[in-house]
Amino acid sequence: MLVDLDPEPETRMEGGGQVGPTSIRGHGQLSRLRSSSLEIREKGSEILREQLDAAKNELKLKDKECERLSQVRNQLEQELEELTASLFEEAHKMVRDANVKQAASEKQLKEAQGKIDVLQAEVTALKTLVLTSTPSSPNRQLHPQLQSSGTRGSYKSHVRNKSASGAFPLSPAKKEVSIQPVSKEDREMDSILFAEFLMWKEHPSLDRSSAFLSRIYREDIGPCLSFTRSELSHLVQSAVENNSLTIEPVAMSAVPMVKASAIECGGPKKCALSGLSRLCKHRIKLGDKESYYYISPSSRARITAVCNFFTYIRYIQQGLVRHDAEQMFWEIMRLRREMNVAKLGFYLTDQG
């Protein structure tokens, strides 16, 4: 308990006299108590300040930790949003690409199916033509030289560029070729040629490295397509081999108007292959080139004779010929004979 004391104790008089020693000692004790109380208060205040500073520091640390965690959370949320958006975008892109690919695949499937149908129809037609054509009874669609000139048109490629070549010209009174059956001719098979053919027939191809085709190139195709204009002759042979040669009749009513480019390639009265002045009723086109080359009837017969040969061996290569080996061999010999006859200058003339 604190007693209200004067700051500076004085000796007071009791009843007008001085204070005694007992009063002085009481004042000293009070001073000591006051001093102890102040010290305790100061120490308590210091401890409280220290605790307050420690609490403030701890609070600052917690605030920093909370701020750091808040930044981490915001960063994770942002990354999650970006990842979600990226995943959705990728998913939409995959779906869109899949739809585009599906549409393209369906379109390609339809186109392929259409091509397959066309090819199947062509193969069926070719099989029908080949199976109905024999050496003794040739099919007129495969051999247009048997048709009259009124039904003969422009033929393209080996299948259509059929030769009008033969051993002898037609008599004016006849409009069809009189074909003597091969089976009635006197003939004797050459064992070497037949052996070469059998070897080629095991793996038929258009590779001239085989003994069979090498002989035919050397003895028949080369001489038959050897013209005065050697450079153009090589181009014609390449076009025949690549199945890209076109032969078409010339409209004689348009003869007077001749362009310079046509003159360079021959003309209606000059054969581009032989260089001779001849009435040219047909012209040829090599592949996709724009130039046309006027050819004489003899040159046309030589070209179409070679085309006939290539057409037949292609049929054999594709498995469209159902005859036995001997029949195939004799048909090839007949085609070789046509090439040699055409090379010698014999050809059939169109009869109107």
CSV table of C-alpha atoms in Angstrom, one decimal:
chain,number,residue,atom,x,y,z
A,1,MET,CA,0.0,0.0,0.0
A,2,LEU,CA,1.4,3.4,-1.0
A,3,VAL,CA,1.2,6.3,1.4
A,4,ASP,CA,1.0,9.8,0.2
A,5,LEU,CA,4.2,11.3,1.3
A,6,ASP,CA,5.8,14.7,0.7
A,7,PRO,CA,8.6,14.7,-1.9
A,8,GLU,CA,11.0,16.1,0.6
A,9,PRO,CA,10.2,15.1,4.2
A,10,GLU,CA,10.5,17.8,6.8
A,11,THR,CA,10.7,17.6,10.5
A,12,ARG,CA,7.4,18.8,11.8
A,13,MET,CA,6.4,19.9,15.1
A,14,GLU,CA,3.9,18.0,17.1
A,15,GLY,CA,1.9,20.5,19.0
A,16,GLY,CA,4.3,23.1,17.9
A,17,GLY,CA,7.4,20.9,18.4
A,18,GLN,CA,9.8,18.7,16.1
A,19,VAL,CA,9.1,15.2,14.7
A,20,GLY,CA,10.8,12.3,16.3
A,21,PRO,CA,13.2,9.6,15.0
A,22,THR,CA,10.3,7.1,14.4
A,23,SER,CA,8.8,9.4,11.8
A,24,ILE,CA,12.0,9.8,10.0
A,25,ARG,CA,12.5,6.0,9.7
A,26,GLY,CA,9.0,5.7,8.3
A,27,HIS,CA,9.8,8.2,5.6
A,28,GLY,CA,12.9,6.2,4.6
A,29,GLN,CA,11.0,3.0,4.2
A,30,LEU,CA,8.4,4.7,2.1
A,31,SER,CA,11.2,6.0,-0.2
A,32,ARG,CA,12.6,2.6,-0.6
A,33,LEU,CA,9.2,1.1,-1.4
A,34,ARG,CA,8.6,3.8,-4.0
A,35,SER,CA,12.0,3.1,-5.6
A,36,SER,CA,11.3,-0.6,-5.8
A,37,SER,CA,7.9,-0.1,-7.2
A,38,LEU,CA,9.4,2.1,-10.0
A,39,GLU,CA,12.0,-0.5,-10.8
A,40,ILE,CA,9.4,-3.2,-11.0
A,41,ARG,CA,7.2,-1.0,-13.2
A,42,GLU,CA,10.1,-0.3,-15.5
A,43,LYS,CA,11.1,-3.9,-15.8
A,44,GLY,CA,7.5,-4.9,-16.4
A,45,SER,CA,7.3,-2.3,-19.1
A,46,GLU,CA,10.5,-3.4,-20.7
A,47,ILE,CA,9.3,-7.0,-20.7
A,48,LEU,CA,6.1,-6.0,-22.2
A,49,ARG,CA,7.9,-4.0,-24.9
A,50,GLU,CA,10.1,-6.9,-25.7
A,51,GLN,CA,7.1,-9.2,-26.0
A,52,LEU,CA,5.3,-6.6,-28.1
A,53,ASP,CA,8.3,-6.3,-30.4
A,54,ALA,CA,8.5,-10.1,-30.7
A,55,ALA,CA,4.8,-10.3,-31.5
A,56,LYS,CA,5.2,-7.6,-34.1
A,57,ASN,CA,8.2,-9.4,-35.7
A,58,GLU,CA,6.3,-12.7,-35.7
A,59,LEU,CA,3.3,-10.9,-37.2
A,60,LYS,CA,5.5,-9.5,-40.0
A,61,LEU,CA,6.9,-12.9,-40.7
A,62,LYS,CA,3.4,-14.3,-40.9
A,63,ASP,CA,2.3,-11.5,-43.2
A,64,LYS,CA,5.2,-12.2,-45.5
A,65,GLU,CA,4.4,-15.9,-45.5
A,66,CYS,CA,0.8,-15.2,-46.2
A,67,GLU,CA,1.8,-12.9,-49.1
A,68,ARG,CA,4.2,-15.5,-50.5
A,69,LEU,CA,1.5,-18.2,-50.3
A,70,SER,CA,-1.0,-15.8,-51.9
A,71,GLN,CA,1.4,-15.2,-54.8
A,72,VAL,CA,2.0,-19.0,-55.2
A,73,ARG,CA,-1.8,-19.5,-55.2
A,74,ASN,CA,-2.3,-16.8,-57.8
A,75,GLN,CA,0.4,-18.2,-60.0
A,76,LEU,CA,-1.0,-21.8,-59.7
A,77,GLU,CA,-4.5,-20.5,-60.6
A,78,GLN,CA,-3.1,-18.6,-63.6
A,79,GLU,CA,-1.1,-21.7,-64.8
A,80,LEU,CA,-4.2,-23.8,-64.3
A,81,GLU,CA,-6.3,-21.5,-66.3
A,82,GLU,CA,-3.7,-21.3,-69.1
A,83,LEU,CA,-3.4,-25.1,-69.1
A,84,THR,CA,-7.1,-25.6,-69.2
A,85,ALA,CA,-7.4,-23.1,-72.1
A,86,SER,CA,-4.6,-24.8,-73.9
A,87,LEU,CA,-6.2,-28.2,-73.4
A,88,PHE,CA,-9.5,-27.0,-74.7
A,89,GLU,CA,-7.9,-25.4,-77.7
A,90,GLU,CA,-5.9,-28.5,-78.4
A,91,ALA,CA,-9.0,-30.7,-78.1
A,92,HIS,CA,-10.9,-28.4,-80.4
A,93,LYS,CA,-8.0,-28.4,-82.9
A,94,MET,CA,-7.8,-32.2,-82.8
A,95,VAL,CA,-11.5,-32.5,-83.4
A,96,ARG,CA,-11.4,-30.0,-86.2
A,97,ASP,CA,-8.4,-31.8,-87.8
A,98,ALA,CA,-10.1,-35.2,-87.4
A,99,ASN,CA,-13.2,-33.8,-89.1
A,100,VAL,CA,-11.2,-32.4,-92.0
A,101,LYS,CA,-9.3,-35.7,-92.4
A,102,GLN,CA,-12.5,-37.7,-92.3
A,103,ALA,CA,-14.0,-35.5,-94.9
A,104,ALA,CA,-10.9,-35.8,-97.1
A,105,SER,CA,-10.8,-39.5,-96.6
A,106,GLU,CA,-14.4,-39.9,-97.5
A,107,LYS,CA,-13.9,-37.8,-100.7
A,108,GLN,CA,-10.8,-39.9,-101.6
A,109,LEU,CA,-12.7,-43.1,-100.9
A,110,LYS,CA,-15.5,-42.0,-103.3
A,111,GLU,CA,-13.0,-40.9,-106.0
A,112,ALA,CA,-11.1,-44.2,-105.6
A,113,GLN,CA,-14.4,-46.2,-105.7
A,114,GLY,CA,-15.3,-44.3,-108.9
A,115,LYS,CA,-11.9,-45.1,-110.4
A,116,ILE,CA,-12.2,-48.7,-109.4
A,117,ASP,CA,-15.6,-49.0,-111.1
A,118,VAL,CA,-14.3,-47.4,-114.3
A,119,LEU,CA,-11.2,-49.6,-114.3
A,120,GLN,CA,-13.3,-52.7,-113.7
A,121,ALA,CA,-15.6,-51.8,-116.6
A,122,GLU,CA,-12.5,-51.2,-118.8
A,123,VAL,CA,-11.0,-54.5,-117.8
A,124,THR,CA,-14.3,-56.3,-118.4
A,125,ALA,CA,-14.5,-54.7,-121.8
A,126,LEU,CA,-10.9,-55.5,-122.7
A,127,LYS,CA,-11.3,-59.1,-121.6
A,128,THR,CA,-14.4,-59.4,-123.7
A,129,LEU,CA,-12.6,-58.0,-126.7
A,130,VAL,CA,-9.6,-60.3,-126.2
A,131,LEU,CA,-11.5,-63.4,-125.5
A,132,THR,CA,-13.6,-63.0,-128.6
A,133,SER,CA,-10.6,-62.4,-130.8
A,134,THR,CA,-8.7,-65.4,-132.3
A,135,PRO,CA,-6.2,-65.6,-135.1
A,136,SER,CA,-8.7,-67.2,-137.3
A,137,SER,CA,-11.6,-64.9,-136.3
A,138,PRO,CA,-10.2,-61.5,-135.2
A,139,ASN,CA,-12.4,-59.0,-133.3
A,140,ARG,CA,-13.1,-56.0,-135.6
A,141,GLN,CA,-12.9,-53.6,-132.6
A,142,LEU,CA,-9.4,-54.8,-131.9
A,143,HIS,CA,-8.5,-54.7,-135.5
A,144,PRO,CA,-10.0,-51.6,-137.1
A,145,GLN,CA,-8.2,-52.3,-140.4
A,146,LEU,CA,-11.0,-54.8,-140.9
A,147,GLN,CA,-13.6,-52.0,-140.7
A,148,SER,CA,-14.7,-49.9,-143.6
A,149,SER,CA,-13.4,-46.3,-143.8
A,150,GLY,CA,-16.9,-44.9,-143.0
A,151,THR,CA,-16.8,-46.5,-139.5
A,152,ARG,CA,-13.2,-45.9,-138.8
A,153,GLY,CA,-12.4,-42.8,-136.7
A,154,SER,CA,-9.5,-41.3,-134.8
A,155,TYR,CA,-7.7,-43.9,-132.7
A,156,LYS,CA,-5.5,-43.0,-129.8
A,157,SER,CA,-2.8,-45.0,-128.1
A,158,HIS,CA,-1.9,-48.7,-128.8
A,159,VAL,CA,-5.4,-50.0,-128.4
A,160,ARG,CA,-6.8,-47.5,-130.9
A,161,ASN,CA,-3.9,-46.9,-133.3
A,162,LYS,CA,-4.5,-50.1,-135.2
A,163,SER,CA,-2.6,-50.5,-138.4
A,164,ALA,CA,-4.3,-50.6,-141.8
A,165,SER,CA,-1.3,-52.6,-143.0
A,166,GLY,CA,-1.4,-55.9,-144.7
A,167,ALA,CA,0.3,-58.1,-147.3
A,168,PHE,CA,-1.7,-56.7,-150.3
A,169,PRO,CA,-4.1,-53.8,-151.1
A,170,LEU,CA,-7.8,-54.4,-151.3
A,171,SER,CA,-9.5,-54.7,-154.7
A,172,PRO,CA,-11.8,-51.8,-155.5
A,173,ALA,CA,-14.9,-54.0,-155.4
A,174,LYS,CA,-14.3,-55.1,-151.8
A,175,LYS,CA,-14.7,-53.1,-148.6
A,176,GLU,CA,-13.4,-55.7,-146.1
A,177,VAL,CA,-10.1,-57.5,-145.9
A,178,SER,CA,-10.2,-61.2,-146.8
A,179,ILE,CA,-8.3,-62.8,-143.9
A,180,GLN,CA,-6.8,-66.2,-144.6
A,181,PRO,CA,-6.9,-68.2,-141.4
A,182,VAL,CA,-3.4,-68.8,-140.0
A,183,SER,CA,-4.2,-72.4,-139.2
A,184,LYS,CA,-4.5,-73.2,-143.0
A,185,GLU,CA,-1.1,-71.8,-143.8
A,186,ASP,CA,1.9,-74.0,-144.1
A,187,ARG,CA,4.2,-73.1,-141.3
A,188,GLU,CA,6.9,-74.6,-139.1
A,189,MET,CA,7.7,-73.4,-135.6
A,190,ASP,CA,11.3,-72.1,-135.0
A,191,SER,CA,12.4,-73.9,-131.8
A,192,ILE,CA,14.8,-71.1,-130.8
A,193,LEU,CA,12.2,-68.3,-131.2
A,194,PHE,CA,9.6,-70.4,-129.3
A,195,ALA,CA,12.0,-71.1,-126.5
A,196,GLU,CA,12.8,-67.4,-126.1
A,197,PHE,CA,9.0,-66.7,-126.1
A,198,LEU,CA,8.4,-69.3,-123.4
A,199,MET,CA,11.1,-67.8,-121.2
A,200,TRP,CA,9.7,-64.3,-121.6
A,201,LYS,CA,6.1,-65.6,-120.9
A,202,GLU,CA,7.1,-66.8,-117.5
A,203,HIS,CA,7.7,-63.2,-116.4
A,204,PRO,CA,6.3,-61.0,-119.2
A,205,SER,CA,7.5,-57.4,-119.2
A,206,LEU,CA,8.3,-54.7,-121.7
A,207,ASP,CA,12.0,-54.7,-120.8
A,208,ARG,CA,13.9,-55.1,-124.0
A,209,SER,CA,16.8,-56.8,-122.2
A,210,SER,CA,15.1,-60.2,-122.6
A,211,ALA,CA,16.3,-62.3,-125.5
A,212,PHE,CA,12.7,-62.4,-126.9
A,213,LEU,CA,12.1,-58.6,-127.0
A,214,SER,CA,15.7,-57.9,-127.9
A,215,ARG,CA,15.4,-59.9,-131.0
A,216,ILE,CA,12.1,-58.3,-132.0
A,217,TYR,CA,13.5,-54.8,-131.4
A,218,ARG,CA,16.6,-55.6,-133.5
A,219,GLU,CA,14.8,-57.5,-136.4
A,220,ASP,CA,11.4,-55.8,-136.5
A,221,ILE,CA,10.6,-52.7,-134.4
A,222,GLY,CA,13.9,-50.9,-135.1
A,223,PRO,CA,13.8,-51.3,-138.9
A,224,CYS,CA,10.1,-50.6,-139.1
A,225,LEU,CA,10.4,-47.3,-137.3
A,226,SER,CA,13.6,-46.3,-139.0
A,227,PHE,CA,12.7,-43.2,-141.1
A,228,THR,CA,14.8,-40.6,-142.9
A,229,ARG,CA,14.2,-38.1,-140.1
A,230,SER,CA,16.1,-40.1,-137.4
A,231,GLU,CA,15.5,-37.7,-134.5
A,232,LEU,CA,11.8,-37.7,-135.1
A,233,SER,CA,11.9,-41.5,-135.5
A,234,HIS,CA,13.3,-41.9,-132.0
A,235,LEU,CA,10.6,-39.7,-130.6
A,236,VAL,CA,7.9,-41.7,-132.3
A,237,GLN,CA,9.4,-45.0,-131.0
A,238,SER,CA,9.5,-43.6,-127.5
A,239,ALA,CA,5.9,-42.5,-127.7
A,240,VAL,CA,4.8,-45.9,-129.0
A,241,GLU,CA,6.7,-47.6,-126.1
A,242,ASN,CA,5.1,-45.2,-123.6
A,243,ASN,CA,1.6,-45.7,-125.1
A,244,SER,CA,1.3,-41.9,-125.6
A,245,LEU,CA,1.0,-41.7,-129.4
A,246,THR,CA,-2.1,-40.3,-131.1
A,247,ILE,CA,-3.1,-40.8,-134.8
A,248,GLU,CA,-6.0,-38.9,-136.2
A,249,PRO,CA,-7.3,-38.2,-139.7
A,250,VAL,CA,-6.7,-34.9,-141.3
A,251,ALA,CA,-9.8,-32.9,-142.4
A,252,MET,CA,-9.0,-32.3,-146.1
A,253,SER,CA,-11.3,-29.3,-146.3
A,254,ALA,CA,-8.9,-27.4,-144.0
A,255,VAL,CA,-5.8,-28.2,-146.0
A,256,PRO,CA,-5.4,-24.7,-147.7
A,257,MET,CA,-4.8,-22.9,-144.4
A,258,VAL,CA,-1.4,-24.2,-143.2
A,259,LYS,CA,0.4,-22.6,-140.3
A,260,ALA,CA,4.2,-22.2,-140.1
A,261,SER,CA,4.4,-24.7,-137.2
A,262,ALA,CA,2.6,-27.3,-139.3
A,263,ILE,CA,5.0,-26.7,-142.2
A,264,GLU,CA,8.0,-27.4,-139.9
A,265,CYS,CA,6.3,-30.7,-139.0
A,266,GLY,CA,5.6,-31.7,-142.6
A,267,GLY,CA,2.4,-30.8,-144.3
A,268,PRO,CA,-0.7,-32.2,-146.0
A,269,LYS,CA,1.5,-32.9,-149.0
A,270,LYS,CA,4.8,-33.8,-147.3
A,271,CYS,CA,5.5,-36.6,-144.8
A,272,ALA,CA,7.3,-35.4,-141.7
A,273,LEU,CA,9.0,-38.8,-141.2
A,274,SER,CA,10.2,-39.7,-144.7
A,275,GLY,CA,10.5,-36.1,-146.0
A,276,LEU,CA,8.9,-37.2,-149.3
A,277,SER,CA,6.1,-35.4,-151.1
A,278,ARG,CA,3.0,-37.5,-150.4
A,279,LEU,CA,-0.6,-36.8,-149.7
A,280,CYS,CA,-0.9,-37.1,-145.9
A,281,LYS,CA,-4.3,-38.1,-144.7
A,282,HIS,CA,-3.3,-38.5,-141.1
A,283,ARG,CA,-1.2,-36.8,-138.5
A,284,ILE,CA,0.4,-37.9,-135.2
A,285,LYS,CA,0.8,-36.2,-131.9
A,286,LEU,CA,3.6,-37.3,-129.4
A,287,GLY,CA,2.4,-37.3,-125.8
A,288,ASP,CA,1.3,-33.9,-124.5
A,289,LYS,CA,3.3,-31.9,-127.1
A,290,GLU,CA,1.3,-29.3,-129.1
A,291,SER,CA,2.9,-30.1,-132.4
A,292,TYR,CA,1.3,-32.3,-135.0
A,293,TYR,CA,3.3,-34.3,-137.6
A,294,TYR,CA,1.7,-35.1,-141.0
A,295,ILE,CA,2.5,-38.6,-142.1
A,296,SER,CA,2.0,-40.5,-145.3
A,297,PRO,CA,-0.1,-43.7,-145.6
A,298,SER,CA,3.0,-45.9,-145.7
A,299,SER,CA,4.5,-44.2,-142.5
A,300,ARG,CA,1.1,-44.6,-140.8
A,301,ALA,CA,1.0,-48.3,-141.7
A,302,ARG,CA,4.5,-48.9,-140.2
A,303,ILE,CA,3.7,-47.0,-137.0
A,304,THR,CA,0.4,-48.8,-136.5
A,305,ALA,CA,2.0,-52.2,-137.2
A,306,VAL,CA,4.3,-51.6,-134.2
A,307,CYS,CA,1.4,-50.4,-132.1
A,308,ASN,CA,-0.5,-53.6,-132.8
A,309,PHE,CA,2.5,-55.6,-131.6
A,310,PHE,CA,2.8,-53.6,-128.4
A,311,THR,CA,-0.9,-53.8,-127.7
A,312,TYR,CA,-0.9,-57.6,-127.9
A,313,ILE,CA,2.1,-58.2,-125.6
A,314,ARG,CA,0.6,-55.7,-123.1
A,315,TYR,CA,-2.5,-57.9,-123.1
A,316,ILE,CA,-0.3,-60.9,-122.4
A,317,GLN,CA,1.5,-59.1,-119.6
A,318,GLN,CA,-1.8,-58.0,-118.0
A,319,GLY,CA,-3.2,-61.6,-118.2
A,320,LEU,CA,-6.0,-60.8,-120.6
A,321,VAL,CA,-5.1,-63.4,-123.2
A,322,ARG,CA,-6.5,-66.8,-122.4
A,323,HIS,CA,-5.0,-68.7,-125.4
A,324,ASP,CA,-2.3,-71.4,-124.9
A,325,ALA,CA,1.4,-70.6,-125.5
A,326,GLU,CA,1.4,-71.9,-129.1
A,327,GLN,CA,-1.5,-69.7,-130.2
A,328,MET,CA,0.1,-66.7,-128.5
A,329,PHE,CA,3.4,-67.4,-130.3
A,330,TRP,CA,1.8,-67.6,-133.7
A,331,GLU,CA,-0.2,-64.4,-133.2
A,332,ILE,CA,3.1,-62.7,-132.3
A,333,MET,CA,4.7,-64.1,-135.4
A,334,ARG,CA,1.8,-62.7,-137.5
A,335,LEU,CA,2.3,-59.3,-135.9
A,336,ARG,CA,6.0,-59.5,-136.7
A,337,ARG,CA,5.1,-60.3,-140.3
A,338,GLU,CA,2.9,-57.2,-140.4
A,339,MET,CA,5.8,-55.0,-139.3
A,340,ASN,CA,8.1,-56.5,-141.9
A,341,VAL,CA,5.4,-56.2,-144.7
A,342,ALA,CA,4.8,-52.5,-143.7
A,343,LYS,CA,8.6,-51.9,-143.7
A,344,LEU,CA,8.7,-53.2,-147.3
A,345,GLY,CA,6.2,-50.6,-148.3
A,346,PHE,CA,2.9,-52.6,-148.5
A,347,TYR,CA,-0.2,-51.1,-146.9
A,348,LEU,CA,-3.9,-51.2,-147.2
A,349,THR,CA,-5.7,-48.2,-148.7
A,350,ASP,CA,-9.0,-46.8,-147.3
A,351,GLN,CA,-11.9,-47.7,-149.5
A,352,GLY,CA,-14.8,-45.3,-149.3
